[in-house]
Amino acid sequence: MRIGIGYDVHPFQQGRPLILGGVSIPSPVGLLGHSDADVLTHAIMDALLGAVGRGDIGRLFPDTDPALAGIRSLTLLEKVMAEVKALGFVPVNVDTVIMAQFPKLAPYTAAMQERLAPILGLEPDRLNIKATTTEGLGFIGRGEGIAAQAVVLLKAGSGHSP
Ligand code: MG
């Protein structure tokens, strides 16, 4: 078994789309980033890379690489999963939390689950997605951006988890 943790933050920016877990969410502002700024998917990727001891997504996908400008984070997650599998591991479960003062995300977490779980090789109930505000506190509470955290458990080998 291996465990990994991931954390990511992106600032809000006018005129950008809001993509979380590969799902486009109606919002007056989106997130700024070199890729599509999908902060949830980034946290999951960092947790996966952490579990297999392969650093972080900044090392794998530098934000100075013009080829990665605007890239879908789901494409990057597919690459990370290929790496995880090549190293002989598969996810057992993934738990996540998105921290955002707005917009309300609960109506979209099921869609995120359906989008991400197949890429992770998991049944949807093995990928948990929670959303919380910070009760108006800090940079998240002031509506300056969104943060996400993820924890993954991997096991050696392939096939369905027990
Ligand atoms: Mg990021």
PDB file of C-alpha atoms and ligand atoms in Angstrom:
ATOM      1  CA  MET A   1       0.000   0.000   0.000  1.00  0.00           C
ATOM      2  CA  ARG A   2       1.088   3.589  -0.648  1.00  0.00           C
ATOM      3  CA  ILE A   3      -0.568   6.824   0.462  1.00  0.00           C
ATOM      4  CA  GLY A   4      -0.218  10.281  -1.066  1.00  0.00           C
ATOM      5  CA  ILE A   5      -1.443  13.810  -0.380  1.00  0.00           C
ATOM      6  CA  GLY A   6      -2.006  16.669  -2.826  1.00  0.00           C
ATOM      7  CA  TYR A   7      -2.838  20.336  -2.349  1.00  0.00           C
ATOM      8  CA  ASP A   8      -3.319  23.064  -4.928  1.00  0.00           C
ATOM      9  CA  VAL A   9      -4.569  26.651  -5.195  1.00  0.00           C
ATOM     10  CA  HIS A  10      -5.510  28.782  -8.191  1.00  0.00           C
ATOM     11  CA  PRO A  11      -6.617  32.432  -8.155  1.00  0.00           C
ATOM     12  CA  PHE A  12      -9.882  33.621  -9.674  1.00  0.00           C
ATOM     13  CA  GLN A  13      -9.666  35.594 -12.896  1.00  0.00           C
ATOM     14  CA  GLN A  14     -12.344  37.334 -14.937  1.00  0.00           C
ATOM     15  CA  GLY A  15     -12.952  35.906 -18.401  1.00  0.00           C
ATOM     16  CA  ARG A  16     -11.663  32.413 -17.581  1.00  0.00           C
ATOM     17  CA  PRO A  17     -13.804  29.248 -17.485  1.00  0.00           C
ATOM     18  CA  LEU A  18     -14.248  27.396 -14.190  1.00  0.00           C
ATOM     19  CA  ILE A  19     -13.276  23.751 -14.700  1.00  0.00           C
ATOM     20  CA  LEU A  20     -13.291  21.437 -11.677  1.00  0.00           C
ATOM     21  CA  GLY A  21     -12.827  17.696 -11.979  1.00  0.00           C
ATOM     22  CA  GLY A  22     -13.128  18.077 -15.746  1.00  0.00           C
ATOM     23  CA  VAL A  23     -16.595  19.620 -15.398  1.00  0.00           C
ATOM     24  CA  SER A  24     -17.394  23.106 -16.672  1.00  0.00           C
ATOM     25  CA  ILE A  25     -19.210  25.017 -13.917  1.00  0.00           C
ATOM     26  CA  PRO A  26     -21.303  28.155 -14.436  1.00  0.00           C
ATOM     27  CA  SER A  27     -19.519  30.974 -12.572  1.00  0.00           C
ATOM     28  CA  PRO A  28     -18.965  34.726 -12.940  1.00  0.00           C
ATOM     29  CA  VAL A  29     -15.190  34.076 -12.737  1.00  0.00           C
ATOM     30  CA  GLY A  30     -12.894  31.176 -13.573  1.00  0.00           C
ATOM     31  CA  LEU A  31      -9.447  30.126 -12.416  1.00  0.00           C
ATOM     32  CA  LEU A  32      -6.136  31.438 -13.723  1.00  0.00           C
ATOM     33  CA  GLY A  33      -3.469  28.913 -14.680  1.00  0.00           C
ATOM     34  CA  HIS A  34      -1.131  27.709 -17.409  1.00  0.00           C
ATOM     35  CA  SER A  35      -3.384  24.690 -18.048  1.00  0.00           C
ATOM     36  CA  ASP A  36      -7.174  24.787 -17.669  1.00  0.00           C
ATOM     37  CA  ALA A  37      -6.452  25.470 -13.952  1.00  0.00           C
ATOM     38  CA  ASP A  38      -8.514  22.477 -12.777  1.00  0.00           C
ATOM     39  CA  VAL A  39      -7.409  22.741  -9.163  1.00  0.00           C
ATOM     40  CA  LEU A  40      -9.170  19.532  -8.051  1.00  0.00           C
ATOM     41  CA  THR A  41      -7.564  17.399 -10.758  1.00  0.00           C
ATOM     42  CA  HIS A  42      -4.191  18.983  -9.952  1.00  0.00           C
ATOM     43  CA  ALA A  43      -4.502  18.020  -6.270  1.00  0.00           C
ATOM     44  CA  ILE A  44      -5.401  14.444  -7.251  1.00  0.00           C
ATOM     45  CA  MET A  45      -2.404  14.224  -9.593  1.00  0.00           C
ATOM     46  CA  ASP A  46      -0.049  15.472  -6.872  1.00  0.00           C
ATOM     47  CA  ALA A  47      -1.463  12.899  -4.441  1.00  0.00           C
ATOM     48  CA  LEU A  48      -0.894  10.114  -7.003  1.00  0.00           C
ATOM     49  CA  LEU A  49       2.656  11.279  -7.719  1.00  0.00           C
ATOM     50  CA  GLY A  50       3.328  11.604  -4.009  1.00  0.00           C
ATOM     51  CA  ALA A  51       2.188   8.036  -3.384  1.00  0.00           C
ATOM     52  CA  VAL A  52       4.615   6.640  -5.974  1.00  0.00           C
ATOM     53  CA  GLY A  53       7.457   8.981  -4.972  1.00  0.00           C
ATOM     54  CA  ARG A  54       7.572  10.846  -8.267  1.00  0.00           C
ATOM     55  CA  GLY A  55       7.624  14.464  -7.061  1.00  0.00           C
ATOM     56  CA  ASP A  56       4.812  16.702  -8.258  1.00  0.00           C
ATOM     57  CA  ILE A  57       3.027  17.909 -11.384  1.00  0.00           C
ATOM     58  CA  GLY A  58       5.179  21.046 -11.555  1.00  0.00           C
ATOM     59  CA  ARG A  59       8.178  18.776 -12.139  1.00  0.00           C
ATOM     60  CA  LEU A  60       6.388  16.546 -14.648  1.00  0.00           C
ATOM     61  CA  PHE A  61       4.503  19.305 -16.492  1.00  0.00           C
ATOM     62  CA  PRO A  62       6.413  22.625 -16.098  1.00  0.00           C
ATOM     63  CA  ASP A  63       4.267  25.752 -16.497  1.00  0.00           C
ATOM     64  CA  THR A  64       7.046  27.144 -18.704  1.00  0.00           C
ATOM     65  CA  ASP A  65       6.294  24.496 -21.371  1.00  0.00           C
ATOM     66  CA  PRO A  66       4.343  26.207 -24.191  1.00  0.00           C
ATOM     67  CA  ALA A  67       3.050  22.798 -25.341  1.00  0.00           C
ATOM     68  CA  LEU A  68       1.068  22.592 -22.103  1.00  0.00           C
ATOM     69  CA  ALA A  69      -0.634  26.004 -22.389  1.00  0.00           C
ATOM     70  CA  GLY A  70      -4.383  25.592 -21.947  1.00  0.00           C
ATOM     71  CA  ILE A  71      -4.099  21.792 -21.819  1.00  0.00           C
ATOM     72  CA  ARG A  72      -6.998  19.821 -20.312  1.00  0.00           C
ATOM     73  CA  SER A  73      -6.006  18.606 -16.872  1.00  0.00           C
ATOM     74  CA  LEU A  74      -7.831  15.328 -17.565  1.00  0.00           C
ATOM     75  CA  THR A  75      -5.230  14.673 -20.280  1.00  0.00           C
ATOM     76  CA  LEU A  76      -2.497  15.259 -17.696  1.00  0.00           C
ATOM     77  CA  LEU A  77      -4.287  12.935 -15.243  1.00  0.00           C
ATOM     78  CA  GLU A  78      -4.302  10.204 -17.915  1.00  0.00           C
ATOM     79  CA  LYS A  79      -0.521  10.621 -18.228  1.00  0.00           C
ATOM     80  CA  VAL A  80      -0.038  10.478 -14.454  1.00  0.00           C
ATOM     81  CA  MET A  81      -2.199   7.346 -14.231  1.00  0.00           C
ATOM     82  CA  ALA A  82      -0.114   5.716 -16.987  1.00  0.00           C
ATOM     83  CA  GLU A  83       2.963   6.452 -14.856  1.00  0.00           C
ATOM     84  CA  VAL A  84       1.322   5.050 -11.705  1.00  0.00           C
ATOM     85  CA  LYS A  85       0.347   1.844 -13.556  1.00  0.00           C
ATOM     86  CA  ALA A  86       3.809   1.537 -15.129  1.00  0.00           C
ATOM     87  CA  LEU A  87       5.246   1.606 -11.608  1.00  0.00           C
ATOM     88  CA  GLY A  88       2.934  -1.264 -10.672  1.00  0.00           C
ATOM     89  CA  PHE A  89       0.273   0.507  -8.615  1.00  0.00           C
ATOM     90  CA  VAL A  90      -3.486   1.019  -8.847  1.00  0.00           C
ATOM     91  CA  PRO A  91      -5.730   3.310  -6.775  1.00  0.00           C
ATOM     92  CA  VAL A  92      -7.812   1.776  -3.992  1.00  0.00           C
ATOM     93  CA  ASN A  93      -9.699   4.975  -3.166  1.00  0.00           C
ATOM     94  CA  VAL A  94      -9.353   8.741  -3.430  1.00  0.00           C
ATOM     95  CA  ASP A  95     -10.817  11.332  -1.075  1.00  0.00           C
ATOM     96  CA  THR A  96     -10.891  15.026  -1.889  1.00  0.00           C
ATOM     97  CA  VAL A  97     -12.128  18.378  -0.660  1.00  0.00           C
ATOM     98  CA  ILE A  98     -12.612  21.542  -2.676  1.00  0.00           C
ATOM     99  CA  MET A  99     -12.488  24.793  -0.695  1.00  0.00           C
ATOM    100  CA  ALA A 100     -14.412  27.607  -2.359  1.00  0.00           C
ATOM    101  CA  GLN A 101     -16.532  30.445  -1.004  1.00  0.00           C
ATOM    102  CA  PHE A 102     -18.497  30.409  -4.296  1.00  0.00           C
ATOM    103  CA  PRO A 103     -20.030  29.159  -6.547  1.00  0.00           C
ATOM    104  CA  LYS A 104     -22.023  26.421  -4.828  1.00  0.00           C
ATOM    105  CA  LEU A 105     -20.337  23.196  -5.932  1.00  0.00           C
ATOM    106  CA  ALA A 106     -22.479  20.461  -4.367  1.00  0.00           C
ATOM    107  CA  PRO A 107     -24.721  20.212  -7.484  1.00  0.00           C
ATOM    108  CA  TYR A 108     -21.667  19.336  -9.606  1.00  0.00           C
ATOM    109  CA  THR A 109     -19.691  16.884  -7.460  1.00  0.00           C
ATOM    110  CA  ALA A 110     -21.500  13.821  -8.866  1.00  0.00           C
ATOM    111  CA  ALA A 111     -20.605  14.905 -12.416  1.00  0.00           C
ATOM    112  CA  MET A 112     -16.961  15.384 -11.361  1.00  0.00           C
ATOM    113  CA  GLN A 113     -16.986  11.911  -9.819  1.00  0.00           C
ATOM    114  CA  GLU A 114     -18.316  10.379 -13.049  1.00  0.00           C
ATOM    115  CA  ARG A 115     -15.719  12.234 -15.117  1.00  0.00           C
ATOM    116  CA  LEU A 116     -12.674  11.400 -12.954  1.00  0.00           C
ATOM    117  CA  ALA A 117     -13.392   7.906 -11.585  1.00  0.00           C
ATOM    118  CA  PRO A 118     -12.979   6.038 -14.908  1.00  0.00           C
ATOM    119  CA  ILE A 119      -9.604   7.715 -15.506  1.00  0.00           C
ATOM    120  CA  LEU A 120      -8.524   6.592 -12.035  1.00  0.00           C
ATOM    121  CA  GLY A 121      -9.809   3.064 -12.752  1.00  0.00           C
ATOM    122  CA  LEU A 122     -12.213   3.366  -9.826  1.00  0.00           C
ATOM    123  CA  GLU A 123     -15.899   2.797  -9.267  1.00  0.00           C
ATOM    124  CA  PRO A 124     -17.443   6.234  -8.606  1.00  0.00           C
ATOM    125  CA  ASP A 125     -18.021   5.422  -4.914  1.00  0.00           C
ATOM    126  CA  ARG A 126     -14.224   4.980  -4.484  1.00  0.00           C
ATOM    127  CA  LEU A 127     -13.703   8.632  -5.435  1.00  0.00           C
ATOM    128  CA  ASN A 128     -15.198  10.987  -2.875  1.00  0.00           C
ATOM    129  CA  ILE A 129     -15.534  14.694  -3.660  1.00  0.00           C
ATOM    130  CA  LYS A 130     -16.500  17.147  -0.939  1.00  0.00           C
ATOM    131  CA  ALA A 131     -16.946  20.903  -1.191  1.00  0.00           C
ATOM    132  CA  THR A 132     -16.766  23.427   1.628  1.00  0.00           C
ATOM    133  CA  THR A 133     -16.575  27.172   2.114  1.00  0.00           C
ATOM    134  CA  THR A 134     -14.178  28.651   4.685  1.00  0.00           C
ATOM    135  CA  GLU A 135     -16.982  30.626   6.373  1.00  0.00           C
ATOM    136  CA  GLY A 136     -15.686  33.831   4.829  1.00  0.00           C
ATOM    137  CA  LEU A 137     -12.196  33.447   6.303  1.00  0.00           C
ATOM    138  CA  GLY A 138      -8.866  33.854   4.519  1.00  0.00           C
ATOM    139  CA  PHE A 139      -8.148  34.187   0.800  1.00  0.00           C
ATOM    140  CA  ILE A 140     -10.760  31.575  -0.039  1.00  0.00           C
ATOM    141  CA  GLY A 141     -13.380  33.296   2.073  1.00  0.00           C
ATOM    142  CA  ARG A 142     -12.606  36.625   0.420  1.00  0.00           C
ATOM    143  CA  GLY A 143     -13.325  34.980  -2.935  1.00  0.00           C
ATOM    144  CA  GLU A 144      -9.763  35.321  -4.254  1.00  0.00           C
ATOM    145  CA  GLY A 145      -9.436  31.739  -5.431  1.00  0.00           C
ATOM    146  CA  ILE A 146     -10.131  28.039  -4.895  1.00  0.00           C
ATOM    147  CA  ALA A 147      -8.052  25.394  -3.104  1.00  0.00           C
ATOM    148  CA  ALA A 148      -8.301  21.616  -3.275  1.00  0.00           C
ATOM    149  CA  GLN A 149      -6.853  18.752  -1.277  1.00  0.00           C
ATOM    150  CA  ALA A 150      -6.685  15.072  -2.168  1.00  0.00           C
ATOM    151  CA  VAL A 151      -5.565  11.891  -0.443  1.00  0.00           C
ATOM    152  CA  VAL A 152      -5.050   8.667  -2.382  1.00  0.00           C
ATOM    153  CA  LEU A 153      -4.416   5.093  -1.348  1.00  0.00           C
ATOM    154  CA  LEU A 154      -2.648   2.876  -3.889  1.00  0.00           C
ATOM    155  CA  LYS A 155      -1.975  -0.832  -3.823  1.00  0.00           C
ATOM    156  CA  ALA A 156       0.540  -2.869  -5.743  1.00  0.00           C
ATOM    157  CA  GLY A 157      -0.752  -4.876  -8.666  1.00  0.00           C
ATOM    158  CA  SER A 158      -3.775  -4.623 -10.937  1.00  0.00           C
ATOM    159  CA  GLY A 159      -7.373  -5.709 -10.882  1.00  0.00           C
ATOM    160  CA  HIS A 160     -10.322  -4.745  -8.744  1.00  0.00           C
ATOM    161  CA  SER A 161      -9.671  -3.538  -5.220  1.00  0.00           C
ATOM    162  CA  PRO A 162     -10.890  -5.779  -2.361  1.00  0.00           C
TER     163      PRO A 162
HETATM  164 MG    MG B   1      -2.367  23.757 -10.188  1.00  0.00          MG
END
